[in-house]
PDB file of C-alpha atoms in Angstrom:
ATOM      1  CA  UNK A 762     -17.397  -8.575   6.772  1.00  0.00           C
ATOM      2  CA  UNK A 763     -14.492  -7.358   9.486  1.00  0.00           C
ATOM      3  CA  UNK A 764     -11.606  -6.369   6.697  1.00  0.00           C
ATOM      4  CA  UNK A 765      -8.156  -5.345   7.797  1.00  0.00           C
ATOM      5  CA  UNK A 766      -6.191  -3.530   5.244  1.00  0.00           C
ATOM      6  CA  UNK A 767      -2.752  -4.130   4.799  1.00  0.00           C
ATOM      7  CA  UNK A 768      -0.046  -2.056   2.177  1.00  0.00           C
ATOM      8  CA  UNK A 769       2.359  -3.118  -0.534  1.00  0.00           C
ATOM      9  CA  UNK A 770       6.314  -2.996   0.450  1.00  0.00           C
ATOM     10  CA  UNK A 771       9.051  -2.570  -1.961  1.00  0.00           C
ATOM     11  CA  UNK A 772       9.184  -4.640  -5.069  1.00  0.00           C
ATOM     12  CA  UNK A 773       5.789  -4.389  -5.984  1.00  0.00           C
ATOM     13  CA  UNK A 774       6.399  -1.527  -8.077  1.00  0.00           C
ATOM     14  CA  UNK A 775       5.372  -1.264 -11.683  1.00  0.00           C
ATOM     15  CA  UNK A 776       5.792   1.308 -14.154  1.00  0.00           C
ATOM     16  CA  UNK A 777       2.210   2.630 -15.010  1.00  0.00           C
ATOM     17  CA  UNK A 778       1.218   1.469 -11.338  1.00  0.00           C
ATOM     18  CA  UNK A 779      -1.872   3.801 -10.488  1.00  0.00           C
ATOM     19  CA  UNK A 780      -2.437   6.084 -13.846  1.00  0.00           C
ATOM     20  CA  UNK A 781      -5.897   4.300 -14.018  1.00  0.00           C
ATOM     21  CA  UNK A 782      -6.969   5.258 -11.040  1.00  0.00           C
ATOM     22  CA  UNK A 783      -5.856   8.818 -11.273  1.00  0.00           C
ATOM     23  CA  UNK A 784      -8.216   8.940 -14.442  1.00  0.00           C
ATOM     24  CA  UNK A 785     -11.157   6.971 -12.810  1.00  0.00           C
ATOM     25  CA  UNK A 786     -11.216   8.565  -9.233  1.00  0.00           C
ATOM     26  CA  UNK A 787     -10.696  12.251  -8.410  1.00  0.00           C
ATOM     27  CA  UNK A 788      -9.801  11.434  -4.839  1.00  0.00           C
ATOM     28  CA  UNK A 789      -6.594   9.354  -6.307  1.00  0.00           C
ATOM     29  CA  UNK A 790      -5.689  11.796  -8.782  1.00  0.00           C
ATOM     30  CA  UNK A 791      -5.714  14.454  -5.666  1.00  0.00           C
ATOM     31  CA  UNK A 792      -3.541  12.011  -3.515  1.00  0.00           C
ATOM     32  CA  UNK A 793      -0.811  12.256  -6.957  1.00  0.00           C
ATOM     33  CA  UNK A 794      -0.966  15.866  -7.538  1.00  0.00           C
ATOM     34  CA  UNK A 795      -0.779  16.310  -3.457  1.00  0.00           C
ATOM     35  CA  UNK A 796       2.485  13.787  -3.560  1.00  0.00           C
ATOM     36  CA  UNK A 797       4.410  16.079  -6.533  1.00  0.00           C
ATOM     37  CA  UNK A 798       3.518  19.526  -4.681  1.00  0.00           C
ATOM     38  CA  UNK A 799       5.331  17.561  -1.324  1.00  0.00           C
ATOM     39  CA  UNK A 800       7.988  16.177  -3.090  1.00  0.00           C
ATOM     40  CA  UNK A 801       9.075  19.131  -5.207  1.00  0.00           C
ATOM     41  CA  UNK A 802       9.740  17.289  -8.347  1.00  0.00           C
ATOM     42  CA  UNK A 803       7.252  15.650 -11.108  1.00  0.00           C
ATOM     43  CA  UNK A 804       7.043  12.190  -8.876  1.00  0.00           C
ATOM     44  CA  UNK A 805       3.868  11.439 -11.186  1.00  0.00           C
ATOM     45  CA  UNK A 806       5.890  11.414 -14.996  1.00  0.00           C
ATOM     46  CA  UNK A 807       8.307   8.388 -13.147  1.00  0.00           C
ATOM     47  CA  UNK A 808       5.435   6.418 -11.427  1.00  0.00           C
ATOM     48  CA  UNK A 809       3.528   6.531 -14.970  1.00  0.00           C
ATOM     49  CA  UNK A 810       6.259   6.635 -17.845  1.00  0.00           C
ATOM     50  CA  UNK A 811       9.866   5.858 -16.297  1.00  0.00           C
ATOM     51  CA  UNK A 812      12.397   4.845 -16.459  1.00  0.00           C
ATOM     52  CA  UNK A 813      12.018   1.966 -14.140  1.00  0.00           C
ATOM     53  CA  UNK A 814      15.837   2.144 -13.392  1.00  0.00           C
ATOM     54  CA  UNK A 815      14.886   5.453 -11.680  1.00  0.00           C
ATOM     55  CA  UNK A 816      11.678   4.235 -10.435  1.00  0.00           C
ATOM     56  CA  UNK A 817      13.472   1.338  -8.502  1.00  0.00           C
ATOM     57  CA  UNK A 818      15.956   3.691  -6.785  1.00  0.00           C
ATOM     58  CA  UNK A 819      15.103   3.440  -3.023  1.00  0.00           C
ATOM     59  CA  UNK A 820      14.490   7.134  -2.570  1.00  0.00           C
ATOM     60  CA  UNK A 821      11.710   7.356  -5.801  1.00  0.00           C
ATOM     61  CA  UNK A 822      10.289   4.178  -5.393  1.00  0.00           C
ATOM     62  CA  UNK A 823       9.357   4.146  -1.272  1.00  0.00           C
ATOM     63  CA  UNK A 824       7.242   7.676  -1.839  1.00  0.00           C
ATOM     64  CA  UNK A 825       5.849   6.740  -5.309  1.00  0.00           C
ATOM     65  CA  UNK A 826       4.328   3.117  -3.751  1.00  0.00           C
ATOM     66  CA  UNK A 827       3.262   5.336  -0.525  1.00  0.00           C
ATOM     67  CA  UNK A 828       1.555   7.405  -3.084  1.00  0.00           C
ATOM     68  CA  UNK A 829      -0.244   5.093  -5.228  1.00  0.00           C
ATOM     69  CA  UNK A 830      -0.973   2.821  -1.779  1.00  0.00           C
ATOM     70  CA  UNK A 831      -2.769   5.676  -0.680  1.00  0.00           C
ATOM     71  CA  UNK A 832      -4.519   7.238  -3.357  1.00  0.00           C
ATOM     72  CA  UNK A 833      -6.007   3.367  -4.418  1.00  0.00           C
ATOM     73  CA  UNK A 834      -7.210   3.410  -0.910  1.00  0.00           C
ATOM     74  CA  UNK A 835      -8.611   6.713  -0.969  1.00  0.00           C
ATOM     75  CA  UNK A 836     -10.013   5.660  -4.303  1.00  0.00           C
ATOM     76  CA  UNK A 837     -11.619   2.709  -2.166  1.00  0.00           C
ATOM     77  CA  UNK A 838     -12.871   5.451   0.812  1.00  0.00           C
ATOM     78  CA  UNK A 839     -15.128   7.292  -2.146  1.00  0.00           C
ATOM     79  CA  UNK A 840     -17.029   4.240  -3.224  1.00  0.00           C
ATOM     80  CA  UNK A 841     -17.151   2.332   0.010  1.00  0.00           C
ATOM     81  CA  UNK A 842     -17.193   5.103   2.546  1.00  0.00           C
ATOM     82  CA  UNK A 843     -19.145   2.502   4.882  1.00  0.00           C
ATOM     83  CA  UNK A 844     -16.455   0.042   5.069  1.00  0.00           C
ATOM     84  CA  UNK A 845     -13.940   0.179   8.080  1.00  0.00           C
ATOM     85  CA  UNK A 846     -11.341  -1.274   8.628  1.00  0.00           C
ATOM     86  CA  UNK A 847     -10.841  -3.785  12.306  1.00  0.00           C
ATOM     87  CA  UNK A 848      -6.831  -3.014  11.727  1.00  0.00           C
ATOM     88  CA  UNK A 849      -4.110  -2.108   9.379  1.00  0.00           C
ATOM     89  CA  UNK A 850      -0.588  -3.518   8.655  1.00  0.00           C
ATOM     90  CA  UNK A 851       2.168  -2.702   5.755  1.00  0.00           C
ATOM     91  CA  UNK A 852       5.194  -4.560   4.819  1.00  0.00           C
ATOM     92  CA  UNK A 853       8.684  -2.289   5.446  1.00  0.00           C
ATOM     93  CA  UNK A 854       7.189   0.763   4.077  1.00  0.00           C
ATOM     94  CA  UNK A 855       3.730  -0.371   3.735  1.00  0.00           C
ATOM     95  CA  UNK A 856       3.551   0.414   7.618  1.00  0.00           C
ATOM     96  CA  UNK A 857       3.674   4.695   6.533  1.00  0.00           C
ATOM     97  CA  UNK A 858       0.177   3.453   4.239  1.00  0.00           C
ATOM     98  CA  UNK A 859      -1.156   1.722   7.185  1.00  0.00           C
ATOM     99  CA  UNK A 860      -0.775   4.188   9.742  1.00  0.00           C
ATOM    100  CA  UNK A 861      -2.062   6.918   7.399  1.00  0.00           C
ATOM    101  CA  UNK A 862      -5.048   4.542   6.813  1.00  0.00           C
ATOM    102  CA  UNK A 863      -5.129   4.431  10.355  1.00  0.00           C
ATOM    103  CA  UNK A 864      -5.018   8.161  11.045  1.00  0.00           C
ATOM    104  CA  UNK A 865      -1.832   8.334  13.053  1.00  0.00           C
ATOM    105  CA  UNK A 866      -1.067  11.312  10.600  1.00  0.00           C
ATOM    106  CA  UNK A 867      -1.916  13.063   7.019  1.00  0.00           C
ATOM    107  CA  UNK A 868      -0.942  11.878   3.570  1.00  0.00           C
ATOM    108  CA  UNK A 869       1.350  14.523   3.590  1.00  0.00           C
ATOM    109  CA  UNK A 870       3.143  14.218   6.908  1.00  0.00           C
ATOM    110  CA  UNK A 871       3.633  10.270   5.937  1.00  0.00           C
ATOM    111  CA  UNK A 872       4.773  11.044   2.461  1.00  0.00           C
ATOM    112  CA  UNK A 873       7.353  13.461   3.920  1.00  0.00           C
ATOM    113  CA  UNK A 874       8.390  11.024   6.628  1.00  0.00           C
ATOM    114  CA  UNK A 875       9.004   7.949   4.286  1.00  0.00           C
ATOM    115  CA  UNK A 876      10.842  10.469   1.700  1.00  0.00           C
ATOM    116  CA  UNK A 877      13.217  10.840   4.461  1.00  0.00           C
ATOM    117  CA  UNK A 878      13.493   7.191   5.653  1.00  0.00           C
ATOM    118  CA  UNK A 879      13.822   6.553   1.598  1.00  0.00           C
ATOM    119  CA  UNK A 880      16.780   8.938   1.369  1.00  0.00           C
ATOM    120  CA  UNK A 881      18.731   7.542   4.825  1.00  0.00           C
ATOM    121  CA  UNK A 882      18.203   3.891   3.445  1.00  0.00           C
ATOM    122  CA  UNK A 883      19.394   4.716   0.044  1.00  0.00           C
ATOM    123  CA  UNK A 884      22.518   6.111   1.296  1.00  0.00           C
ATOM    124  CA  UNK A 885      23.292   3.144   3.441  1.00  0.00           C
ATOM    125  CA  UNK A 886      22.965   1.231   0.454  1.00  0.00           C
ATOM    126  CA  UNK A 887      25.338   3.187  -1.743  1.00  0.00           C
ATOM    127  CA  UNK A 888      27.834   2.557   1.368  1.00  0.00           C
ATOM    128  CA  UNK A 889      27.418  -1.229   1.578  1.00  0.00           C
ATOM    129  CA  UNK A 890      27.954  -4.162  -0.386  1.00  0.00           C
ATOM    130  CA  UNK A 891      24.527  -5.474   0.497  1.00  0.00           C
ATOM    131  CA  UNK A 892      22.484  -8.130  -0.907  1.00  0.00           C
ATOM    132  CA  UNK A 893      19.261 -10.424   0.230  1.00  0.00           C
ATOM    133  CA  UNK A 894      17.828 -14.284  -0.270  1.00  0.00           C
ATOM    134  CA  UNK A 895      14.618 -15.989  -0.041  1.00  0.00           C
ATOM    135  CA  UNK A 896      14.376 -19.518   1.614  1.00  0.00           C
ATOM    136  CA  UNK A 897      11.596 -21.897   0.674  1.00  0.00           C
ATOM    137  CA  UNK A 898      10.462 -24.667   2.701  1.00  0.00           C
ATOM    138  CA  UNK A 899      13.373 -24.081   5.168  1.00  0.00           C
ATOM    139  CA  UNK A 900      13.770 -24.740   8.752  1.00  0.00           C
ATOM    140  CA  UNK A 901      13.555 -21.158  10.660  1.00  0.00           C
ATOM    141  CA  UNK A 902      15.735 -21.896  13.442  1.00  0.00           C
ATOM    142  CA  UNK A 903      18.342 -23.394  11.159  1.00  0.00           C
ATOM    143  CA  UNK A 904      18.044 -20.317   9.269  1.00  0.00           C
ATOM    144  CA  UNK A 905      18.473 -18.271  12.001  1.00  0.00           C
ATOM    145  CA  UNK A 906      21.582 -20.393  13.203  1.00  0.00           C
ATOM    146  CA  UNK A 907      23.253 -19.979  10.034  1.00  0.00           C
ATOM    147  CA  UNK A 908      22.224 -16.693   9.822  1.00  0.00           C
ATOM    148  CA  UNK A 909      24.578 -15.999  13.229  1.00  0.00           C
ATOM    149  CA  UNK A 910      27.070 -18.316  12.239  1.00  0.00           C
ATOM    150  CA  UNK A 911      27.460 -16.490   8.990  1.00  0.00           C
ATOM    151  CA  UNK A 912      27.035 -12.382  10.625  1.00  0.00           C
ATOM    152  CA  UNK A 913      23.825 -11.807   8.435  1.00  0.00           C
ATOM    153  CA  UNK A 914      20.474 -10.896   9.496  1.00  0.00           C
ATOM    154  CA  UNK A 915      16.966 -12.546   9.015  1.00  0.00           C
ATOM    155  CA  UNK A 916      15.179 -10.322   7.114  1.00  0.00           C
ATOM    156  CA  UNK A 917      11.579 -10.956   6.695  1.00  0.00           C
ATOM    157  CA  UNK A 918       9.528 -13.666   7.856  1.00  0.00           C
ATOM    158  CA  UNK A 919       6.694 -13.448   5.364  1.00  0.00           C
ATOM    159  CA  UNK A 920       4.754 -16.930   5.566  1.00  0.00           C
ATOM    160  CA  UNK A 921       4.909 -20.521   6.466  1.00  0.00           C
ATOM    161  CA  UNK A 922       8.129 -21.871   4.533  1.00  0.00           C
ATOM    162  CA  UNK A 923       9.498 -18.286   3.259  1.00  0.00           C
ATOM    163  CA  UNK A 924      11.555 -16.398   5.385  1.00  0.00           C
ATOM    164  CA  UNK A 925      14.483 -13.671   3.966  1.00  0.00           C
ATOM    165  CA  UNK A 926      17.962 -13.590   4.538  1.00  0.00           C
ATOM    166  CA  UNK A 927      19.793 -10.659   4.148  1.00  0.00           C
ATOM    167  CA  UNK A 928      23.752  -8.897   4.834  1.00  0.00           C
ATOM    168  CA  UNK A 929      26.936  -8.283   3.791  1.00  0.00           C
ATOM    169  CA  UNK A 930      27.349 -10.050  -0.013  1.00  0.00           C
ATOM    170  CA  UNK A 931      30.004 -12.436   0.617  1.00  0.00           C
ATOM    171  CA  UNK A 932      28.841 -13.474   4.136  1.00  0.00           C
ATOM    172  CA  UNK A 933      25.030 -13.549   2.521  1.00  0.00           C
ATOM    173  CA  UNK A 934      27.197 -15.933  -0.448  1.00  0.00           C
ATOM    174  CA  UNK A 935      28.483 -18.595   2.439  1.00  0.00           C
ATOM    175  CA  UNK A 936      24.919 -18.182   3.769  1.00  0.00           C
ATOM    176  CA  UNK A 937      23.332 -19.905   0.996  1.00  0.00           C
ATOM    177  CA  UNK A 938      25.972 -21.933   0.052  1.00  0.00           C
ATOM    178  CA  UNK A 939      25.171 -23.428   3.601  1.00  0.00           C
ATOM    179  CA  UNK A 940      21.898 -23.602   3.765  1.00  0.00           C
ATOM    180  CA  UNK A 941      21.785 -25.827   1.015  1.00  0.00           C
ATOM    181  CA  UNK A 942      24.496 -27.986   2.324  1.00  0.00           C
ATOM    182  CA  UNK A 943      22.108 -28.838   5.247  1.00  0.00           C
ATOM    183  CA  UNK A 944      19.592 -29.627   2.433  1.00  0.00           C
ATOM    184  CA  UNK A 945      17.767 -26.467   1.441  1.00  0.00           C
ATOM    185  CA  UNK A 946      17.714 -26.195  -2.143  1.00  0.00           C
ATOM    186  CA  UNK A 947      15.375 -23.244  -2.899  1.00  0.00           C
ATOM    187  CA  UNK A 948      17.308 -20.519  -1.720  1.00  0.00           C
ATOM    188  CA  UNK A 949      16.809 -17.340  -4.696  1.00  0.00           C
ATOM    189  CA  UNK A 950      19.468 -14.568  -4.301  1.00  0.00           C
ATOM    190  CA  UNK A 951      17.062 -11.428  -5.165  1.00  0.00           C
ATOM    191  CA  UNK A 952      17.647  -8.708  -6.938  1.00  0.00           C
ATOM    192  CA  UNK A 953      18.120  -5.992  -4.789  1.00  0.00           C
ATOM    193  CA  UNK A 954      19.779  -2.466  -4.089  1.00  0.00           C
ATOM    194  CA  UNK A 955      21.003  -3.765  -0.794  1.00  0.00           C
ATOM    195  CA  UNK A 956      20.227  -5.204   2.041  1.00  0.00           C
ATOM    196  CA  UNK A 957      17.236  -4.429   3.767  1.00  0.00           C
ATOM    197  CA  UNK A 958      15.953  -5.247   7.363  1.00  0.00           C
ATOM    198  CA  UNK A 959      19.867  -6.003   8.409  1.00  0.00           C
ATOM    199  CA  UNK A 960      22.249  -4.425  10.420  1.00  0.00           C
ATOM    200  CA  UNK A 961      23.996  -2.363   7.713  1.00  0.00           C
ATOM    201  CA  UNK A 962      20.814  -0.641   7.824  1.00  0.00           C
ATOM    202  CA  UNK A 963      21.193   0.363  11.307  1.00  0.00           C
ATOM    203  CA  UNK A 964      22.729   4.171  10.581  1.00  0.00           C
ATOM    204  CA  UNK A 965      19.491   4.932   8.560  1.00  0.00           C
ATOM    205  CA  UNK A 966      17.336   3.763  11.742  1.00  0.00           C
ATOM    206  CA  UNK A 967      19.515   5.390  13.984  1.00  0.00           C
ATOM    207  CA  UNK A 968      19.661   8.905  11.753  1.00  0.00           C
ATOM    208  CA  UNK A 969      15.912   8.372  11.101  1.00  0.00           C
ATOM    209  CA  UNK A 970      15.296   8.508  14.830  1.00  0.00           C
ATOM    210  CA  UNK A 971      15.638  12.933  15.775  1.00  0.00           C
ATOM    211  CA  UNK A 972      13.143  13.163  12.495  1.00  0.00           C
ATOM    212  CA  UNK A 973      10.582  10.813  13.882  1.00  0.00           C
ATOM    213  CA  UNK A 974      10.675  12.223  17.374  1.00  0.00           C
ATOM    214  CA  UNK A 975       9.915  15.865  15.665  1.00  0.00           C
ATOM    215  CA  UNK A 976       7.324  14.800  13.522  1.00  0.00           C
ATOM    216  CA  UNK A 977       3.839  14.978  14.678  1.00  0.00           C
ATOM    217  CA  UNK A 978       1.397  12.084  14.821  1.00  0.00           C
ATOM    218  CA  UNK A 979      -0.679  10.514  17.255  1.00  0.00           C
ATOM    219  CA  UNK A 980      -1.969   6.907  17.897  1.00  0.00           C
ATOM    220  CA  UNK A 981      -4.119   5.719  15.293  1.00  0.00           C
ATOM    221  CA  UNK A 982      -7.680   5.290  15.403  1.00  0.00           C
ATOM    222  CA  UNK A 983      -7.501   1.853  13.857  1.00  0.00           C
ATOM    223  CA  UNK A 984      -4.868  -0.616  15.205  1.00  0.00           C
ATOM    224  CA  UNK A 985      -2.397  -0.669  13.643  1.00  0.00           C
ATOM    225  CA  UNK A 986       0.295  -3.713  13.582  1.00  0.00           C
ATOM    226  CA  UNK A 987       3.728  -2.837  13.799  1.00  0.00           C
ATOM    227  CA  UNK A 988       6.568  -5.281  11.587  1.00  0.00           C
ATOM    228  CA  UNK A 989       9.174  -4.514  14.657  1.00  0.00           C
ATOM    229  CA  UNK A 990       6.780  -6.294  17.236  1.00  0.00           C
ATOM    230  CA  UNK A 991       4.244  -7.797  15.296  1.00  0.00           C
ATOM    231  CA  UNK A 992       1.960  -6.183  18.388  1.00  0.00           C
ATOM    232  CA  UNK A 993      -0.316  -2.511  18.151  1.00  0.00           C
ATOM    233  CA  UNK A 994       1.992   0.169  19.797  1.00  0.00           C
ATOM    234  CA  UNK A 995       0.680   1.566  23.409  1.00  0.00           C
ATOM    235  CA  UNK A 996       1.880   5.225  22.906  1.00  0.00           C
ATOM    236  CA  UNK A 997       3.194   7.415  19.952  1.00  0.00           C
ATOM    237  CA  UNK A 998       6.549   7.090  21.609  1.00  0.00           C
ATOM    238  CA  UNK A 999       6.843   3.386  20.992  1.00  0.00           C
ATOM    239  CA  UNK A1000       5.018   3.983  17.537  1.00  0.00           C
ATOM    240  CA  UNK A1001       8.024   6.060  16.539  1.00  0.00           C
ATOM    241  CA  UNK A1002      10.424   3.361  18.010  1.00  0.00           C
ATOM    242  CA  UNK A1003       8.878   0.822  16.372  1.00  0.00           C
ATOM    243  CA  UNK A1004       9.454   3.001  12.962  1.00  0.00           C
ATOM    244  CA  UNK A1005      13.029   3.433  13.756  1.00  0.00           C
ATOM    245  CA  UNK A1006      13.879   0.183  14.583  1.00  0.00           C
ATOM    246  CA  UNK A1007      12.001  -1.415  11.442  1.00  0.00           C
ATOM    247  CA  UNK A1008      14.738   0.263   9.428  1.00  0.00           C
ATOM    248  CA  UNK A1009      17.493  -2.724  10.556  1.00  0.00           C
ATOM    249  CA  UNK A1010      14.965  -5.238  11.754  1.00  0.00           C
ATOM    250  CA  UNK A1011      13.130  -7.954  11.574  1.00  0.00           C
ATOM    251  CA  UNK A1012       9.593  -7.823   9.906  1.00  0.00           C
ATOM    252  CA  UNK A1013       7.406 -10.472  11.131  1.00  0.00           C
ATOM    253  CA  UNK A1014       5.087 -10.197   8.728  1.00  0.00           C
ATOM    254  CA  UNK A1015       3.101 -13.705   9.210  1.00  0.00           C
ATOM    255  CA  UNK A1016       2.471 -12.800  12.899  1.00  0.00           C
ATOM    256  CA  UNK A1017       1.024  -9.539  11.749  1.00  0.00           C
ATOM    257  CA  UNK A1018      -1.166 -10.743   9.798  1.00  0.00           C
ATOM    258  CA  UNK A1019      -2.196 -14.120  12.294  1.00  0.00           C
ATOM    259  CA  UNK A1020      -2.244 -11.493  14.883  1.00  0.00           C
ATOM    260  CA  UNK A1021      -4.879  -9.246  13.071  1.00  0.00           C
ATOM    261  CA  UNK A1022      -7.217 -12.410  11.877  1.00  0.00           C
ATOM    262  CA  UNK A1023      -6.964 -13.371  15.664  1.00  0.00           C
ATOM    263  CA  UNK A1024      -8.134  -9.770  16.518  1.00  0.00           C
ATOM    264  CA  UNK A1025     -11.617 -10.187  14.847  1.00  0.00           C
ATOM    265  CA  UNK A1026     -10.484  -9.449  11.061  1.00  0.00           C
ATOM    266  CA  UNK A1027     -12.057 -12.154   8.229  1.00  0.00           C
ATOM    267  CA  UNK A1028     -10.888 -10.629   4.806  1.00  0.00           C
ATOM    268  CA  UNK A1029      -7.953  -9.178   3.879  1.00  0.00           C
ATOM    269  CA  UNK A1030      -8.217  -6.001   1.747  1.00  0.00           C
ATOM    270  CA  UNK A1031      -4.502  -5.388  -0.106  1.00  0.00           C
ATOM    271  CA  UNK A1032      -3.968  -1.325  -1.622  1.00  0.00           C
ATOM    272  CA  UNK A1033      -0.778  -0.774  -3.552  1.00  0.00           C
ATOM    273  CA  UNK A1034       0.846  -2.491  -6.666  1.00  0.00           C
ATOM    274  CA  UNK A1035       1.094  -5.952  -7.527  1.00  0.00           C
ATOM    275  CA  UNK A1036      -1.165  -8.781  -4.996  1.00  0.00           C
ATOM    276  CA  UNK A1037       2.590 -10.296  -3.180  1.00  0.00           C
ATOM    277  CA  UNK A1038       0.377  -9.624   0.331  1.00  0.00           C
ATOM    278  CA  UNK A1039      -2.639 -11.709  -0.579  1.00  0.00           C
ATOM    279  CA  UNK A1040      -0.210 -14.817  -2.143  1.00  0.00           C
ATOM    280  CA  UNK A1041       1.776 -14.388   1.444  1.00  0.00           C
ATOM    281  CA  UNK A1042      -2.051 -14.777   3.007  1.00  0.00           C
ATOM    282  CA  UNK A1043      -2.510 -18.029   0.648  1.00  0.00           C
ATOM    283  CA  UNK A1044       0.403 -19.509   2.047  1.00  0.00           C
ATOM    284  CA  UNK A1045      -0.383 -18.522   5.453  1.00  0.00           C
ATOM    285  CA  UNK A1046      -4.348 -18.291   6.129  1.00  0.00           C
ATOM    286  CA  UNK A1047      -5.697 -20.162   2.873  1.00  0.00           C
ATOM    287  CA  UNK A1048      -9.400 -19.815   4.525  1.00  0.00           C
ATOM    288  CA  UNK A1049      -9.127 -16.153   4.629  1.00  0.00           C
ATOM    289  CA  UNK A1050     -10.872 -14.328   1.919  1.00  0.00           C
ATOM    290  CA  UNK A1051      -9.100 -11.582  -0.157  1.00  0.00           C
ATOM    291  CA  UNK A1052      -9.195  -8.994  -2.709  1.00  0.00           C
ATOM    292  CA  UNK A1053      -6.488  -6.690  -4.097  1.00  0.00           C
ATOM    293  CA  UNK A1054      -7.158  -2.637  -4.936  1.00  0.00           C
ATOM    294  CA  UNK A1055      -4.614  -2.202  -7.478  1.00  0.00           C
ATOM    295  CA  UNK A1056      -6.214  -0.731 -10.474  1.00  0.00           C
ATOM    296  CA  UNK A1057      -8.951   0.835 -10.917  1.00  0.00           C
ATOM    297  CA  UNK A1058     -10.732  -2.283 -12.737  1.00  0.00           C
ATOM    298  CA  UNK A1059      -9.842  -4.084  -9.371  1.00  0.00           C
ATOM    299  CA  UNK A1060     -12.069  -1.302  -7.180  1.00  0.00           C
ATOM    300  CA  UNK A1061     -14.809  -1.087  -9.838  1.00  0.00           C
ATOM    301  CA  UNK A1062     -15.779  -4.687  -9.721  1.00  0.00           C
ATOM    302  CA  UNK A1063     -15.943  -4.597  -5.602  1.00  0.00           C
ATOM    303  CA  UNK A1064     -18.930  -5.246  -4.600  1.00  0.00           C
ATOM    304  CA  UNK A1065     -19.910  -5.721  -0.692  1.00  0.00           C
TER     305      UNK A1065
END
């Protein structure tokens, strides 16, 4: 087996998400109690008990699915030390998982990183009327036309036949409205704070750009497979461009993971809430073997 591990983006939270783990494994329950020393506040009490209003804030929610991303695949490192990884990818701020599963920096450097992209991309979405869609079965480049026609942004594009729209809410309203004119009727406004991976995201990447270039981090042992370019970055300059840039841009998400299969990888290993990478993987690679580390039932009935 030749896994690549890939990390859970935004949505995938759940209230609860990780407390079994943290009572099963000592190395996830050291990953938590690590994340609320960083943080300065009781991260751990919201992640387990609430509310979920709170928990689905931006700035809570990026660090707390860092967090339990991390400690479910440190949980995986104690039982399977032997099993390494051929490369890493995360969706949006899955990428801060992979690269610390990667080694481009510690648990605690990431967490404070992402804590700061969280806070930049939560204030950009107080300041915008923002809003996102997912199109099923649609054409991509007559997404992307009415995308321009319409000022929005593509968002993601997370599989064969769903790609996500995202901008401004009344152009993202004309958006759809047009897209199913020209005969694409599954189209799913999504409940969102704002609207991610467009340009009214672009003064978060631009402010999150002096603290990347005075963080430390270096090039990460395992490749690592960047949503910006869907490509391993050559230097920890273009690593921290690629960071910034993610903020307001595209993730190409279905070349990552095509690109990482292609690069010697046969099973995908997903750490973090929910199992939205491996259904993405269904859709994309349905030969591809999987298995999610999400609870700690999930890691206790591995067996390689």
């Amino acid at each position: 087996m030749k896994p690549f591990f890939v990390f859970s983006g935004q949505g995938a939270q759940a209230i609860g998400m990780g407390r079994d783990l943290v009572e099963a494994f000592p190395a996830a329950k050291a990953r938590f109690d690590e994340a609320d020393a960083v943080l300065g506040y009781d991260q751990s009490s919201i992640v387990f008990e609430g509310p979920a209003e709170k928990l689905t804030e931006s700035r809570y929610c990026q660090p707390a699915i860092y967090t339990m991303s991390c400690a479910a695949l440190d949980a995986f490192r104690s039982r399977f030390p032997e099993v390494k990884p051929v490369a890493c990818a995360g969706l949006s701020l899955g990428e801060y998982g992979a690269l610390y599963a990667g080694g481009a920096f510690d648990f605690a450097s990431g967490l404070r990183l992402l804590a700061q992209r969280a806070e930049l991309m939560d204030r950009a979405c107080r300041s915008t009327s923002g809003g996102m869609a997912s199109v099923l079965s649609g054409d991509p480049d007559v997404i992307r036309e009415v995308c321009a026609a319409c000022g929005i942004d593509v968002a993601n594009y997370n599989s064969p036949g769903q790609i996500v729209i995202s901008g401004e809410k009344e152009k993202l309203a004309k958006a759809v409205e047009e897209l199913k004119n020209r005969g694409m009727r599954k189209v799913v406004v999504l409940n969102v704070a704002g609207a991610f991976h467009s340009r009214l995201m672009a003064p978060a990447g631009e402010a999150l750009k002096p603290v990347l270039e005075a963080s430390a981090m270096t090039l990460p042992t395992t490749p690592v497979y960047h949503n910006f370019t869907a490509a391993v970055a050559g230097s920890v300059e273009e690593l921290k461009a690629n960071l910034a840039s993610q903020v307001a841009g595209s993730v190409r998400w279905e070349e990552c993971v095509r690109a990482m299969v292609a690069a010697g990888g046969d099973t995908m290993i997903e750490f973090g809430p929910g199992n939205v990478l491996t259904g993405l993987l269904r859709r994309t690679l349905p030969e591809v073997p999987y298995f999610n580390v999400n609870s700690a039932a999930s890691l206790e009935s591995l067996a390689f």
